CSV table of C-alpha atoms in Angstrom, one decimal:
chain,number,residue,atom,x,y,z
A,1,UNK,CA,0.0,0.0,0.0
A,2,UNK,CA,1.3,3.6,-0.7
A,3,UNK,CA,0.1,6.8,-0.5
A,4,UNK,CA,-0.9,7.0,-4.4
A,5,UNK,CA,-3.3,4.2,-3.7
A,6,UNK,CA,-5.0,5.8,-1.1
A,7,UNK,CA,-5.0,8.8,-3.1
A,8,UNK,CA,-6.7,7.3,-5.9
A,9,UNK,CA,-9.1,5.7,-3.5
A,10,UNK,CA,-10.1,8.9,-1.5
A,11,UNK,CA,-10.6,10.6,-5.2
A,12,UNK,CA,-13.1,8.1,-6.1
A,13,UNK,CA,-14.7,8.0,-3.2
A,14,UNK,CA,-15.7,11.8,-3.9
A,15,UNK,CA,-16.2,11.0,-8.1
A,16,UNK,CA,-18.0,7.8,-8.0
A,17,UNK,CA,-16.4,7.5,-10.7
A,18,UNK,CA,-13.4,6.0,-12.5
A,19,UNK,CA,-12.9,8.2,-15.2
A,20,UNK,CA,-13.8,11.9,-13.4
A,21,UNK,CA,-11.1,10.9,-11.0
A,22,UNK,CA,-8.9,10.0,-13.8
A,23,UNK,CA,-9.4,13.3,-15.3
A,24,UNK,CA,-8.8,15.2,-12.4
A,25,UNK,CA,-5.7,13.4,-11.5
A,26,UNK,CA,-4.2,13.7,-15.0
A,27,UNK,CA,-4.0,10.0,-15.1
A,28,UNK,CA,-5.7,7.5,-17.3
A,29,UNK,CA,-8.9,5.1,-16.1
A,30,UNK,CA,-6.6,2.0,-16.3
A,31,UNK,CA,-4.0,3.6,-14.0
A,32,UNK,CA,-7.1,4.5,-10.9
A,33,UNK,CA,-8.6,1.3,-11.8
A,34,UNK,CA,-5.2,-1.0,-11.0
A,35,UNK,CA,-4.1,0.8,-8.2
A,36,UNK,CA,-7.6,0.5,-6.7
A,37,UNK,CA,-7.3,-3.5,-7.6
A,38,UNK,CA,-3.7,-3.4,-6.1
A,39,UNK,CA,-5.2,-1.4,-2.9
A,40,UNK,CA,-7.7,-4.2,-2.6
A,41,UNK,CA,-5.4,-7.2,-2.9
A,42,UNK,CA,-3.2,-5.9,-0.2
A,43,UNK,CA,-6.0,-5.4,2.2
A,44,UNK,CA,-7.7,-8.5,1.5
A,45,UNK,CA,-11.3,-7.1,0.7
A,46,UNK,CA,-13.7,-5.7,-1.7
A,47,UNK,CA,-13.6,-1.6,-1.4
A,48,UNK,CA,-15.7,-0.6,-4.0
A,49,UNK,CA,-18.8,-2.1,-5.7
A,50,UNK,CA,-21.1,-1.0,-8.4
A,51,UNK,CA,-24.4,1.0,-7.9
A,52,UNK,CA,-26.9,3.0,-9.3
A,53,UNK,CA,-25.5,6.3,-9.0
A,54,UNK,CA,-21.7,5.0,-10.0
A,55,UNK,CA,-19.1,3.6,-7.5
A,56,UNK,CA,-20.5,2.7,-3.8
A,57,UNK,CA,-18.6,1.6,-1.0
A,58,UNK,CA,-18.9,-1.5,0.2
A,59,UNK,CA,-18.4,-2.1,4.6
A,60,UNK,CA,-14.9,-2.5,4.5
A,61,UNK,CA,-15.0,0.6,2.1
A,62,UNK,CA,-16.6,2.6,4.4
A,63,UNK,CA,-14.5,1.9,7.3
A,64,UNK,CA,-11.1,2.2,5.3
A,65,UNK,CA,-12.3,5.5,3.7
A,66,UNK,CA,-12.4,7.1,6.9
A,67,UNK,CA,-9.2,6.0,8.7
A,68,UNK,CA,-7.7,6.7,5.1
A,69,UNK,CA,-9.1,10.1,5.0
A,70,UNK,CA,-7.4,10.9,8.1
A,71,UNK,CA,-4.3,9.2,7.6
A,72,UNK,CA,-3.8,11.1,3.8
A,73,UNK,CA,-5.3,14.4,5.6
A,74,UNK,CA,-2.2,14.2,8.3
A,75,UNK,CA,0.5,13.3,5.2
A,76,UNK,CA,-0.8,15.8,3.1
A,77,UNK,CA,-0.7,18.7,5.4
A,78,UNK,CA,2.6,18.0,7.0
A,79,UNK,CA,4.2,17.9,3.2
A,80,UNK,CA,2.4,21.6,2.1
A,81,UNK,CA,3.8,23.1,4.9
A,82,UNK,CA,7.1,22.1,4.5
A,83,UNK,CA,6.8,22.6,0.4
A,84,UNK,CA,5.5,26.6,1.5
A,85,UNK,CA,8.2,27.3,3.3
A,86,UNK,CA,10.8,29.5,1.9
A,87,UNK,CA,13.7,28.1,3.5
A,88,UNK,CA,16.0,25.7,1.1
A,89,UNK,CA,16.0,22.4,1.9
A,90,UNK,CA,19.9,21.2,1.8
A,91,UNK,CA,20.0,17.5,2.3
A,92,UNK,CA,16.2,15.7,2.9
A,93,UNK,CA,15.5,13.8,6.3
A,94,UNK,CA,13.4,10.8,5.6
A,95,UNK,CA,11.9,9.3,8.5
A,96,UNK,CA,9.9,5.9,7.4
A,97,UNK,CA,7.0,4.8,9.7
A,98,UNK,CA,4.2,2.4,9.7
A,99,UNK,CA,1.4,4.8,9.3
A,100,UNK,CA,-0.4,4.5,13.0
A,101,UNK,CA,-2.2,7.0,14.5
A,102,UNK,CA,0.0,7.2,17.4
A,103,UNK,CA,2.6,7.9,15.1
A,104,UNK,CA,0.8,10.2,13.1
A,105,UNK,CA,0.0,12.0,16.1
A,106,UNK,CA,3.6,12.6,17.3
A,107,UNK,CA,5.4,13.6,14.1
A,108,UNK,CA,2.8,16.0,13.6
A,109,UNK,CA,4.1,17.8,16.9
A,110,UNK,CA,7.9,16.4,16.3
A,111,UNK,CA,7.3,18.3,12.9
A,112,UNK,CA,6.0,21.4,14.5
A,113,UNK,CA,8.1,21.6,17.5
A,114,UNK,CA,11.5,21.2,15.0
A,115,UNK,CA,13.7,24.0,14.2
A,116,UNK,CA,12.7,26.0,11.9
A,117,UNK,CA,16.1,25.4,9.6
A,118,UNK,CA,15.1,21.7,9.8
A,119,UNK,CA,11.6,21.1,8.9
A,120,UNK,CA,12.1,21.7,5.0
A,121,UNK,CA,14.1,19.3,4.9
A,122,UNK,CA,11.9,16.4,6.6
A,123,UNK,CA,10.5,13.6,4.5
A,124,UNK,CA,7.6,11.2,6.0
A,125,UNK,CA,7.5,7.8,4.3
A,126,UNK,CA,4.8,4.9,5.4
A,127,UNK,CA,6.9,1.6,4.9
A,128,UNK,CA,4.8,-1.8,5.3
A,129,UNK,CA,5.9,-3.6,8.5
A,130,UNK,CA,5.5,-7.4,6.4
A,131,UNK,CA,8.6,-6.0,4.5
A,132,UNK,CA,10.9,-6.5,6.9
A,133,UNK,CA,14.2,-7.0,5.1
A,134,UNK,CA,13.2,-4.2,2.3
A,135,UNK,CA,13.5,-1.8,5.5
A,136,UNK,CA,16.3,-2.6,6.8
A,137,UNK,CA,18.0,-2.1,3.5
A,138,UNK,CA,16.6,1.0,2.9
A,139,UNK,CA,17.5,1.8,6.3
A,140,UNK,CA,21.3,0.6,5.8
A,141,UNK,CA,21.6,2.1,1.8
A,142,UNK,CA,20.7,5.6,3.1
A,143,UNK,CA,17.0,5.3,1.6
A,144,UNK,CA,15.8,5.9,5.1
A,145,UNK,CA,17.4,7.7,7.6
A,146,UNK,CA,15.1,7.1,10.6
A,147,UNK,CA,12.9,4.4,11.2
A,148,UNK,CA,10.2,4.1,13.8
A,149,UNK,CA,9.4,0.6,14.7
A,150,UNK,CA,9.9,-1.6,17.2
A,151,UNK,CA,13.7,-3.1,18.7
A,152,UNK,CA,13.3,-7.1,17.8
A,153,UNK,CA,12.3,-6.1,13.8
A,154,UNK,CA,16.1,-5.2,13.8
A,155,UNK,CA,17.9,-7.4,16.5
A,156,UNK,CA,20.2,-9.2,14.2
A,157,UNK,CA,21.2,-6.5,11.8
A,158,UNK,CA,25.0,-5.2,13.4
A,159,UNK,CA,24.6,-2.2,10.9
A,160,UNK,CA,21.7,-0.8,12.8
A,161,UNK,CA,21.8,1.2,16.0
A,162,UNK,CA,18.0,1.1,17.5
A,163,UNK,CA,17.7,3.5,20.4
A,164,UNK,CA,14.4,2.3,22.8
A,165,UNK,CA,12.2,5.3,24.0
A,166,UNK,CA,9.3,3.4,25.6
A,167,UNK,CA,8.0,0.4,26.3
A,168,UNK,CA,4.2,-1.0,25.5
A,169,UNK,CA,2.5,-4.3,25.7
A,170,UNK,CA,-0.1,-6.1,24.0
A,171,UNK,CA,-3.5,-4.9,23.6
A,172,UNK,CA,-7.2,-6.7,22.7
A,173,UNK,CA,-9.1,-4.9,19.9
A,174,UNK,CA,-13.3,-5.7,20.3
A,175,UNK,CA,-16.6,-4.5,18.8
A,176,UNK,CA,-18.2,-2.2,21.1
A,177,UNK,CA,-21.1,-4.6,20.6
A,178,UNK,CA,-18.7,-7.3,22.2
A,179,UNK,CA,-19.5,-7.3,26.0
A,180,UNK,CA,-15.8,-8.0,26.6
A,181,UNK,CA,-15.4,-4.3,25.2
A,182,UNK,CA,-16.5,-3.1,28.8
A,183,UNK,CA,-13.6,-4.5,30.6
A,184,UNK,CA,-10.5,-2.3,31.5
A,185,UNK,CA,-8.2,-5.0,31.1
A,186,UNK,CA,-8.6,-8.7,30.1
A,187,UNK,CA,-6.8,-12.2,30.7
A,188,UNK,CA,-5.9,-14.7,28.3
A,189,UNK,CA,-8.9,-17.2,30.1
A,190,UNK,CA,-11.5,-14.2,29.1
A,191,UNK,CA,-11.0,-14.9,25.4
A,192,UNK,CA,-11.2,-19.1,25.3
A,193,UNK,CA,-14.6,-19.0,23.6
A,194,UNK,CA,-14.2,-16.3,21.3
A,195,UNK,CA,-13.0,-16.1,17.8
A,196,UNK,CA,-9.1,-14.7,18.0
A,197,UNK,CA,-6.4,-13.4,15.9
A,198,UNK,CA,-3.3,-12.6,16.6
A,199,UNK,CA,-1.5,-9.9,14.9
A,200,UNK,CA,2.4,-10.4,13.4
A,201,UNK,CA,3.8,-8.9,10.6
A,202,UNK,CA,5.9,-11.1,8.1
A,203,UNK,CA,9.0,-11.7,8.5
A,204,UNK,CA,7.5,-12.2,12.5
A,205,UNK,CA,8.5,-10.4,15.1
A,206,UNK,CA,10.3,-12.7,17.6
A,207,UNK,CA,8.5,-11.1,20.4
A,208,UNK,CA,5.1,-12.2,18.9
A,209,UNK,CA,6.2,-15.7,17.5
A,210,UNK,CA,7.3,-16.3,21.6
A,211,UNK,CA,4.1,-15.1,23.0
A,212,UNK,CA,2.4,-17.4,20.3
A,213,UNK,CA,4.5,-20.6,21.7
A,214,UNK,CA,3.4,-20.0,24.8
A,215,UNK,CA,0.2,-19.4,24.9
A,216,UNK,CA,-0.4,-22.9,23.1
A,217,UNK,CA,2.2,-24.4,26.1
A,218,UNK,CA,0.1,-22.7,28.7
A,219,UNK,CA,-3.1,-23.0,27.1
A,220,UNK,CA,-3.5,-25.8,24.3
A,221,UNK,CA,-7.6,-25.5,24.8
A,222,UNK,CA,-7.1,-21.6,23.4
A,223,UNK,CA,-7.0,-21.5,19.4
A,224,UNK,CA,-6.3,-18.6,17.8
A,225,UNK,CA,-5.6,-17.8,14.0
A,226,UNK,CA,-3.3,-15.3,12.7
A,227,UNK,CA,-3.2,-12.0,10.7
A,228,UNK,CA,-0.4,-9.9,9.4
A,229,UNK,CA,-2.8,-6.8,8.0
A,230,UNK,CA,-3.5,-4.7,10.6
A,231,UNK,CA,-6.3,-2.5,9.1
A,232,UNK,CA,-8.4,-5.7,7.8
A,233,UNK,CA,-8.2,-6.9,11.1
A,234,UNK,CA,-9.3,-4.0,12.4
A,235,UNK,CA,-12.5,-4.2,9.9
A,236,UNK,CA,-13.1,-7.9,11.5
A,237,UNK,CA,-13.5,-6.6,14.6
A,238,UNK,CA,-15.4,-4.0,14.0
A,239,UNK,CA,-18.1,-6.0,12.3
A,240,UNK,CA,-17.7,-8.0,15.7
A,241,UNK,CA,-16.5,-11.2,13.4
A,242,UNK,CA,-13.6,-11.7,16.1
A,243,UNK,CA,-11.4,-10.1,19.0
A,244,UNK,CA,-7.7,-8.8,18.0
A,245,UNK,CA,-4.4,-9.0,19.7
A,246,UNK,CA,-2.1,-6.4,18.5
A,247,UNK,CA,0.9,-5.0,20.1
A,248,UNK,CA,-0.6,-1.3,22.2
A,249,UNK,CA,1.4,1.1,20.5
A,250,UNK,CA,-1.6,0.3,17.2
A,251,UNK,CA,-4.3,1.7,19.3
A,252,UNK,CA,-6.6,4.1,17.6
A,253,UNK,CA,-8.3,6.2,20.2
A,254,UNK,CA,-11.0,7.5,17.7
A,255,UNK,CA,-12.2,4.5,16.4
A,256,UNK,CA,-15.6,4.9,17.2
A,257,UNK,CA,-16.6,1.0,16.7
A,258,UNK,CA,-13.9,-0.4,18.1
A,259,UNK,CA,-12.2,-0.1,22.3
A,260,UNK,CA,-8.8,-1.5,22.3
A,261,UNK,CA,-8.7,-3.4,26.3
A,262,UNK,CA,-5.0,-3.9,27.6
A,263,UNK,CA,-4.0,-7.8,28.0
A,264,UNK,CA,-3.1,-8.8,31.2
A,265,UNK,CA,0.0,-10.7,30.2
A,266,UNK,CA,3.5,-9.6,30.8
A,267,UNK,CA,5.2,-9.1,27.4
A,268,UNK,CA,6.7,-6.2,26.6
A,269,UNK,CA,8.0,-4.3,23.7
A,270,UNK,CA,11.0,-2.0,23.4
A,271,UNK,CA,9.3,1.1,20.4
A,272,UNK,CA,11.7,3.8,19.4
A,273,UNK,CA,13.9,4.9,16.7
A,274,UNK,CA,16.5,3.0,14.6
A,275,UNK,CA,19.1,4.2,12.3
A,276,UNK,CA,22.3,3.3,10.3
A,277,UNK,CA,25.6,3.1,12.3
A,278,UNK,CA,27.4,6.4,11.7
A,279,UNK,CA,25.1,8.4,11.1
A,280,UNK,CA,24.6,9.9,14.4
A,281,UNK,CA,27.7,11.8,13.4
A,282,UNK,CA,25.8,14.1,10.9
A,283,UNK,CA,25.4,17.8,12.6
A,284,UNK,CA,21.9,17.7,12.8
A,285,UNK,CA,21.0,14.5,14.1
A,286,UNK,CA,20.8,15.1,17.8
A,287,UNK,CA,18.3,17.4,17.3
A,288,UNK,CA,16.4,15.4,14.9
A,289,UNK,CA,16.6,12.3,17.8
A,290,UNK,CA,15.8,14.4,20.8
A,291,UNK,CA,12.6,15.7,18.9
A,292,UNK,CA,11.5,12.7,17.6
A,293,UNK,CA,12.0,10.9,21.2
A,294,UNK,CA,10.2,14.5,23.1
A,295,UNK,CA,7.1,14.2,20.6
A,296,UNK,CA,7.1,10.1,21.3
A,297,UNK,CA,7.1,10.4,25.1
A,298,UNK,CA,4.9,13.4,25.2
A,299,UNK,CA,2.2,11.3,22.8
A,300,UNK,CA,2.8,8.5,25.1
A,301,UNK,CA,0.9,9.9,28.0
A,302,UNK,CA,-2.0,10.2,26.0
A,303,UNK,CA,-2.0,6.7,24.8
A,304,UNK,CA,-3.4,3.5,26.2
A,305,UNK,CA,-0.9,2.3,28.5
């Protein structure tokens, strides 16, 4: 997924139609139609459907659109003001992240809070956590020159330094029609008779293959499936089709079909900020780190947990 997709997506949303938004994009039908196609393979669902009046949404449509329209709202802002601003960008900062809200939230105040000679120069990418070893060569070729993630997605590469900021655990995402949605936080036993997934990107994260192993030691009567989309699993749940586990620092706190419960299970995950070794010797990058890790710790106490 990238943000051309969701661009395409959001202008057909307001069209209804395939060609009107290939007109105003300057591109041709076939080129909206595919990336639509290549939007919905990677989610896993039907977005659009045919209607009477042109394109409708279908469900998952409707809930993607609007997580989608925030997400693009938050990019798109953050990259006119820094294209407005007449200082001269000398060499670009790209800082790659997953595209959460949380982070979205914080490098909205990392950007504003940043020095004025320095926020020109910042790039956001959204990198897709299933593609692990396509980051961390990014990461190590200069592609990227900060990544936001978490510390075991880069434990065995010695050419990365990762720096932790804060720790997070595990959280249960539920319908608000779910009952187990009222609970303020919830124990593995709570979820034997419900339908679970488990979150894990691919490659997996070690952390989440170990809490996997031993949940089926400790509890071989609990079956679980798993899921490596976050955003389609997000749609499950909020149809109330199944409970999620996904790691805290993915809670979206204006979701307002979903409640994200802590687990009550002691796992935890170092979150912070990785980069290429050597690099902290550029000028600027101690104030680029500090603000990154001040915005992350600030947004922190906002959070969940």
């Amino acid at each position: 997924m990238n943000t051309n997709q969701i661009k395409y997506f959001l202008s057909l949303v307001r069209t209804r139609n395939i060609t009107q938004t290939a007109n105003q994009l300057f591109v041709s039908p076939s080129t909206v139609s595919k990336n639509i196609h290549k939007l919905e393979t990677f989610l896993g669902t039907k977005l659009i459907k045919p209607g009477r009046r042109g394109i409708e949404l279908t469900t998952s449509g409707e809930f993607f659109y609007v997580k989608a329209k925030r997400i693009y709202k938050d990019i798109d802002d953050t990259v006119t003001d820094i294209k407005n601003s007449n200082l001269k960008a000398l060499e670009p900062i790209t800082i790659a992240f997953t595209g959460s809200l949380f982070e979205i939230e914080f490098l909205s105040k990392f950007i504003q809070d940043l020095d004025n000679s320095l926020q020109p120069r910042i790039n956001l990418e959204i990198f897709d956590p299933n593609d692990g070893n396509g980051i961390s060569t990014s990461l190590i070729q200069g592609k990227y020159d900060f990544v936001l993630y978490q510390n075991d997605f880069f434990i065995d590469k010695k050419e990365i330094t990762f720096k932790p900021v804060f720790s997070s655990g595990l959280s249960v995402i539920a319908s608000k029609k779910n009952p187990l949605s009222k609970k303020k936080n919830i124990g593995i036993k709570d979820l034997f008779k419900q339908d679970v997934y488990i979150w894990n990107s691919v490659p997996p994260l070690p952390l989440i293959n170990h809490f996997k192993f031993e949940l089926s030691l400790k509890y071989p009567e609990f079956n679980f499936k798993s899921i490596s989309d976050e955003v389609v699993l997000e749609i499950f749940c909020a149809s109330n089709r199944c409970l999620g586990i996904v790691p805290s620092i993915l809670y979206d706190k204006v979701n307002e079909k979903l409640d994200f419960i802590l687990l009550n299970y002691k796992l935890s995950f170092e979150n912070g900020i990785a980069y290429r070794k050597g690099y902290e010797q550029k000028p600027y990058f101690q104030k680029i780190f500090t603000a990154l890790k001040n915005a992350e710790l600030e947004e922190k106490k906002t959070w969940i947990d």
